[in-house]
Structure formats: structure tokens, C-alpha cells
Amino acid sequence: MSPESILLVEDEPAIADTVVYALATEGFAPQWVASGEAALAALARGSFALAIVDIGLPDVNGFDLFRQMHAAHPALPVIFLTARSGEIDRVVGLELGADDYVAKPFSPRELVARVRTVLRRTRRAAEPPAAATGFAVDDERKQIRYRGAALELSRIEYRLLKVLVERPGRVFSRDELMSRAWDDPGAAFDRTVDAHIKSLRAKLRAVAPEEDPIVTHRGMGYSLREAQ
Ligand code: CA
């Protein structure tokens, strides 16, 4: 996985240096700009996972900059930095829709921890399709939860369900499902997909008997029912 780019908008080089260093040490790819204008130019050119914005910039108020950034890139998470420890700044920043707020002086480690937290939160929020259908895939544990219950799945069942859950509404042919779920797709027959889907359905029914989230499309394949 390539490192996540973080845009840092800060006019004080000494602060920028320590933040850039801390971010880079923690595996991020920081890019530093010292003005609002440069920030907007950088955002227009590249894609960033998150922006850290100093409120006191030379050419523009950080809040105004945030409004412009947010209009052009509504999904970009933003953490404000400010020298002022005023509660008003905090409230204004969060009301504008910033994701977090760090008052100077701060420790770079603390800031990086906030960056991680905001990224985790926004990543979760960016995945509503699966969540809305009642499924949650934990790829690290190779586990899928359905309506809060951890499913006991075979390796093939796990892979099949993961493919469906990640794209609710998308119809997958048996061939597509086979090529994604089997190590050796050539060894499997069509009926095998059907057999695994059948067993998956039984496991899902055991959790929520009234629901049938896997939809059969005759002659085409299967899909996961989209959230209503
Ligand atoms: Ca400043």
C-alpha cells in the first residue's frame, strides 16, 4: 500500500518541519505548503487523505480556506491547528465541519495520533454500503459479522460473501465469483458456487431468519441486496 498523502498548510517553518518529520516517521507522505493559495493549488493537483490547516495563515484565514477546500473537496478530512487556545476557535472549526482541532503548542506525536484517529473514522464512514446492509468485513481476521454476529465461514464462503458484500447491488456471474473465491477456478463447477451460496444462506438465516440478503438472478448470478 502506498503511503497516505497528508497536506500540511502552515506558515511557520519550524512547526512545519517537526510535523512533516513526525508524519514521515509514522509512514505518511506529508506535503507542506505555507499559504492558502498554495494549499488550493496542491489540492487541485494531487489527491490527499487528509489536510492539516493552520488557522493563522498569511494570505487567508484558515476558516475561509477551509470553506474553499470543503467546497471543492467535500470528502477531505481536515484537522485545524491554531496558536490561540480559545474555545471559540474550536467551536467555529468543528461547526464548519472540521474533523478535529489541535491547539498549539502540541506534540507532533499527539497530532499524528489525531491524524490516525480521523483517518480511521472517515474510512469507516466512507464505507456505508456494507455497513448499511448489516455486514462488516474484517479482512485482517478473515471474519465477517452479520447483524453483529460473527459468521463461521469456510475459506470459500468467506471469499464469496466478501465479494458480494463489498459491492451491494452488483450482480456477479458464477464465473466471476469463482475466479475471485477459488484458488484454482478451473477445478470448480458452476454447481459448486450454488452449493456454497446455499450454505451461506443457511448461515445468514440462522442469524436473521426473516431476511434473505443474497439475491439470485436467474441465468446471471448473485448479488447482495442493497440497503433499503
Ligand atoms: Ca500561523
CSV table of C-alpha atoms and ligand atoms in Angstrom, one decimal:
chain,number,residue,atom,x,y,z
A,1,MET,CA,0.0,0.0,0.0
A,2,SER,CA,1.4,3.4,-0.9
A,3,PRO,CA,1.7,5.9,2.0
A,4,GLU,CA,-1.2,8.2,2.5
A,5,SER,CA,-0.5,11.8,1.5
A,6,ILE,CA,-1.2,14.5,4.1
A,7,LEU,CA,-1.3,18.1,3.2
A,8,LEU,CA,0.1,20.4,5.8
A,9,VAL,CA,-0.8,24.1,5.5
A,10,GLU,CA,1.4,26.0,8.0
A,11,ASP,CA,3.3,29.2,7.6
A,12,GLU,CA,5.8,28.7,10.4
A,13,PRO,CA,8.7,26.6,9.1
A,14,ALA,CA,9.8,25.4,12.5
A,15,ILE,CA,6.4,23.9,13.2
A,16,ALA,CA,6.0,22.6,9.7
A,17,ASP,CA,9.4,20.8,10.0
A,18,THR,CA,8.5,18.9,13.1
A,19,VAL,CA,5.1,17.9,11.8
A,20,VAL,CA,6.5,16.8,8.5
A,21,TYR,CA,9.2,14.8,10.3
A,22,ALA,CA,6.7,13.2,12.6
A,23,LEU,CA,4.3,12.3,9.8
A,24,ALA,CA,7.1,10.8,7.6
A,25,THR,CA,8.4,8.8,10.5
A,26,GLU,CA,5.0,7.3,11.0
A,27,GLY,CA,4.7,6.2,7.4
A,28,PHE,CA,2.7,9.1,5.9
A,29,ALA,CA,3.7,11.1,2.8
A,30,PRO,CA,3.5,14.7,4.0
A,31,GLN,CA,3.4,17.7,1.7
A,32,TRP,CA,4.0,21.1,3.2
A,33,VAL,CA,2.7,24.4,1.8
A,34,ALA,CA,2.9,27.8,3.6
A,35,SER,CA,-0.2,29.6,2.3
A,36,GLY,CA,-3.8,29.2,1.4
A,37,GLU,CA,-3.2,29.8,-2.2
A,38,ALA,CA,-0.5,27.1,-2.3
A,39,ALA,CA,-2.9,24.7,-0.5
A,40,LEU,CA,-5.6,25.1,-3.0
A,41,ALA,CA,-3.1,24.6,-5.8
A,42,ALA,CA,-1.8,21.5,-4.2
A,43,LEU,CA,-5.3,20.1,-3.7
A,44,ALA,CA,-6.2,20.8,-7.3
A,45,ARG,CA,-3.1,18.8,-8.4
A,46,GLY,CA,-2.9,15.8,-6.1
A,47,SER,CA,-5.1,13.7,-4.0
A,48,PHE,CA,-4.7,13.7,-0.2
A,49,ALA,CA,-6.0,11.5,2.5
A,50,LEU,CA,-6.2,14.4,5.0
A,51,ALA,CA,-5.3,18.1,5.4
A,52,ILE,CA,-3.9,19.8,8.5
A,53,VAL,CA,-4.7,23.5,8.3
A,54,ASP,CA,-3.2,26.3,10.5
A,55,ILE,CA,-5.9,28.9,11.2
A,56,GLY,CA,-3.4,31.8,11.2
A,57,LEU,CA,-2.1,31.9,7.7
A,58,PRO,CA,-0.5,35.0,6.0
A,59,ASP,CA,-2.8,35.2,3.0
A,60,VAL,CA,-6.1,33.8,4.2
A,61,ASN,CA,-8.0,33.0,7.4
A,62,GLY,CA,-7.8,29.2,8.0
A,63,PHE,CA,-11.6,29.1,8.3
A,64,ASP,CA,-12.1,30.8,5.0
A,65,LEU,CA,-9.6,28.4,3.4
A,66,PHE,CA,-11.5,25.5,4.9
A,67,ARG,CA,-14.7,26.7,3.3
A,68,GLN,CA,-13.0,26.8,-0.1
A,69,MET,CA,-11.3,23.5,0.4
A,70,HIS,CA,-14.5,21.9,1.6
A,71,ALA,CA,-16.5,23.3,-1.4
A,72,ALA,CA,-14.0,21.7,-3.8
A,73,HIS,CA,-13.2,18.6,-1.9
A,74,PRO,CA,-16.1,17.8,0.5
A,75,ALA,CA,-14.8,14.4,1.5
A,76,LEU,CA,-11.3,15.6,2.5
A,77,PRO,CA,-10.9,15.3,6.3
A,78,VAL,CA,-9.4,18.4,7.9
A,79,ILE,CA,-7.7,19.0,11.3
A,80,PHE,CA,-7.2,22.6,12.3
A,81,LEU,CA,-4.1,23.9,14.0
A,82,THR,CA,-4.2,27.1,16.0
A,83,ALA,CA,-1.9,29.2,18.3
A,84,ARG,CA,-5.0,30.5,20.0
A,85,SER,CA,-6.3,28.2,22.7
A,86,GLY,CA,-9.7,30.0,22.5
A,87,GLU,CA,-12.8,27.8,22.9
A,88,ILE,CA,-14.4,29.9,20.1
A,89,ASP,CA,-11.9,28.8,17.5
A,90,ARG,CA,-12.6,25.2,18.5
A,91,VAL,CA,-16.3,25.6,18.2
A,92,VAL,CA,-16.2,27.5,15.0
A,93,GLY,CA,-13.8,24.9,13.5
A,94,LEU,CA,-15.9,22.0,14.4
A,95,GLU,CA,-19.2,23.7,13.4
A,96,LEU,CA,-17.7,24.3,10.0
A,97,GLY,CA,-17.2,20.6,9.7
A,98,ALA,CA,-13.6,20.1,10.5
A,99,ASP,CA,-12.8,16.7,11.9
A,100,ASP,CA,-10.6,17.7,14.7
A,101,TYR,CA,-8.7,20.6,16.3
A,102,VAL,CA,-5.3,20.8,17.8
A,103,ALA,CA,-4.1,23.8,19.8
A,104,LYS,CA,-0.5,24.9,19.7
A,105,PRO,CA,1.8,24.1,21.3
A,106,PHE,CA,1.2,20.5,20.6
A,107,SER,CA,3.4,17.4,20.5
A,108,PRO,CA,3.9,16.1,17.0
A,109,ARG,CA,3.1,12.6,18.2
A,110,GLU,CA,-0.2,13.8,19.6
A,111,LEU,CA,-1.0,15.3,16.2
A,112,VAL,CA,-0.1,12.2,14.3
A,113,ALA,CA,-2.3,10.2,16.7
A,114,ARG,CA,-5.2,12.5,15.9
A,115,VAL,CA,-4.5,12.1,12.2
A,116,ARG,CA,-4.7,8.3,12.6
A,117,THR,CA,-8.0,8.6,14.5
A,118,VAL,CA,-9.6,10.9,12.0
A,119,LEU,CA,-8.5,8.7,9.1
A,120,ARG,CA,-9.9,5.6,10.8
A,121,ARG,CA,-13.2,7.3,11.4
A,122,THR,CA,-13.6,8.8,8.0
A,123,ARG,CA,-12.6,5.5,6.3
A,124,ARG,CA,-15.4,3.8,8.2
A,125,ALA,CA,-17.8,6.5,7.3
A,126,ALA,CA,-16.8,6.1,3.6
A,127,GLU,CA,-17.9,2.5,3.7
A,128,PRO,CA,-21.6,2.8,4.2
A,129,PRO,CA,-22.8,0.3,1.6
A,130,ALA,CA,-21.6,-2.8,3.5
A,131,ALA,CA,-22.5,-1.3,6.9
A,132,ALA,CA,-26.0,-0.4,5.8
A,133,THR,CA,-26.6,-4.0,4.7
A,134,GLY,CA,-25.7,-5.3,8.1
A,135,PHE,CA,-22.4,-6.8,7.2
A,136,ALA,CA,-19.0,-5.9,8.4
A,137,VAL,CA,-15.9,-7.4,6.9
A,138,ASP,CA,-12.8,-7.7,9.0
A,139,ASP,CA,-10.1,-8.6,6.4
A,140,GLU,CA,-7.3,-8.9,8.9
A,141,ARG,CA,-9.2,-11.6,10.9
A,142,LYS,CA,-10.8,-13.0,7.8
A,143,GLN,CA,-14.1,-12.7,9.6
A,144,ILE,CA,-17.5,-11.3,8.5
A,145,ARG,CA,-20.0,-10.1,11.0
A,146,TYR,CA,-23.7,-10.0,10.1
A,147,ARG,CA,-26.1,-8.1,12.3
A,148,GLY,CA,-23.4,-8.1,14.9
A,149,ALA,CA,-22.9,-11.9,14.9
A,150,ALA,CA,-19.6,-13.3,13.8
A,151,LEU,CA,-20.2,-15.9,11.0
A,152,GLU,CA,-18.5,-19.2,11.0
A,153,LEU,CA,-17.4,-19.4,7.4
A,154,SER,CA,-15.2,-21.7,5.3
A,155,ARG,CA,-12.5,-20.0,3.3
A,156,ILE,CA,-14.5,-20.2,0.1
A,157,GLU,CA,-17.7,-18.9,1.8
A,158,TYR,CA,-15.7,-16.0,3.3
A,159,ARG,CA,-14.3,-15.0,0.0
A,160,LEU,CA,-17.7,-15.4,-1.8
A,161,LEU,CA,-19.5,-13.3,0.8
A,162,LYS,CA,-16.8,-10.7,0.9
A,163,VAL,CA,-17.0,-10.2,-2.9
A,164,LEU,CA,-20.8,-9.7,-2.6
A,165,VAL,CA,-20.7,-7.5,0.5
A,166,GLU,CA,-18.2,-5.1,-0.9
A,167,ARG,CA,-20.4,-4.2,-3.9
A,168,PRO,CA,-24.1,-4.3,-2.8
A,169,GLY,CA,-26.4,-4.4,-5.8
A,170,ARG,CA,-23.7,-5.5,-8.2
A,171,VAL,CA,-24.6,-8.8,-9.9
A,172,PHE,CA,-21.7,-11.3,-10.1
A,173,SER,CA,-21.8,-14.2,-12.5
A,174,ARG,CA,-20.8,-17.6,-11.3
A,175,ASP,CA,-17.6,-17.3,-13.3
A,176,GLU,CA,-16.7,-14.0,-11.6
A,177,LEU,CA,-17.4,-15.4,-8.2
A,178,MET,CA,-15.4,-18.5,-8.9
A,179,SER,CA,-12.4,-16.6,-10.2
A,180,ARG,CA,-12.5,-14.4,-7.0
A,181,ALA,CA,-13.1,-17.1,-4.4
A,182,TRP,CA,-11.3,-20.1,-5.7
A,183,ASP,CA,-7.5,-20.5,-5.9
A,184,ASP,CA,-8.0,-22.8,-8.8
A,185,PRO,CA,-11.2,-21.7,-10.6
A,186,GLY,CA,-10.8,-24.3,-13.3
A,187,ALA,CA,-11.4,-27.1,-10.8
A,188,ALA,CA,-14.8,-25.8,-9.7
A,189,PHE,CA,-18.1,-26.4,-11.4
A,190,ASP,CA,-21.0,-23.9,-11.6
A,191,ARG,CA,-23.0,-26.0,-9.2
A,192,THR,CA,-20.2,-25.6,-6.6
A,193,VAL,CA,-20.9,-21.9,-6.4
A,194,ASP,CA,-24.6,-22.6,-6.0
A,195,ALA,CA,-23.8,-25.1,-3.2
A,196,HIS,CA,-21.6,-22.6,-1.3
A,197,ILE,CA,-24.3,-19.9,-1.7
A,198,LYS,CA,-26.8,-22.3,-0.4
A,199,SER,CA,-24.7,-23.0,2.7
A,200,LEU,CA,-24.0,-19.2,3.1
A,201,ARG,CA,-27.8,-18.5,3.0
A,202,ALA,CA,-28.4,-21.1,5.7
A,203,LYS,CA,-25.8,-19.4,8.0
A,204,LEU,CA,-27.3,-16.0,7.4
A,205,ARG,CA,-30.8,-17.3,8.0
A,206,ALA,CA,-29.6,-18.6,11.4
A,207,VAL,CA,-28.7,-15.0,12.3
A,208,ALA,CA,-31.7,-13.2,10.8
A,209,PRO,CA,-34.4,-15.7,9.7
A,210,GLU,CA,-36.7,-13.0,8.2
A,211,GLU,CA,-34.0,-11.7,5.8
A,212,ASP,CA,-32.6,-13.1,2.6
A,213,PRO,CA,-29.7,-10.7,1.7
A,214,ILE,CA,-28.3,-12.8,-1.2
A,215,VAL,CA,-30.4,-12.3,-4.3
A,216,THR,CA,-30.5,-14.9,-7.1
A,217,HIS,CA,-30.6,-13.5,-10.6
A,218,ARG,CA,-31.7,-16.4,-12.8
A,219,GLY,CA,-29.2,-17.2,-15.6
A,220,MET,CA,-26.9,-14.3,-14.4
A,221,GLY,CA,-25.6,-14.9,-10.9
A,222,TYR,CA,-25.9,-13.4,-7.5
A,223,SER,CA,-25.9,-10.1,-5.7
A,224,LEU,CA,-26.1,-8.7,-2.2
A,225,ARG,CA,-29.4,-6.9,-1.6
A,226,GLU,CA,-28.9,-3.2,-1.4
A,227,ALA,CA,-29.9,-1.4,1.8
A,228,GLN,CA,-33.4,-0.1,1.7
B,1,CA,CA,0.5,30.6,11.5
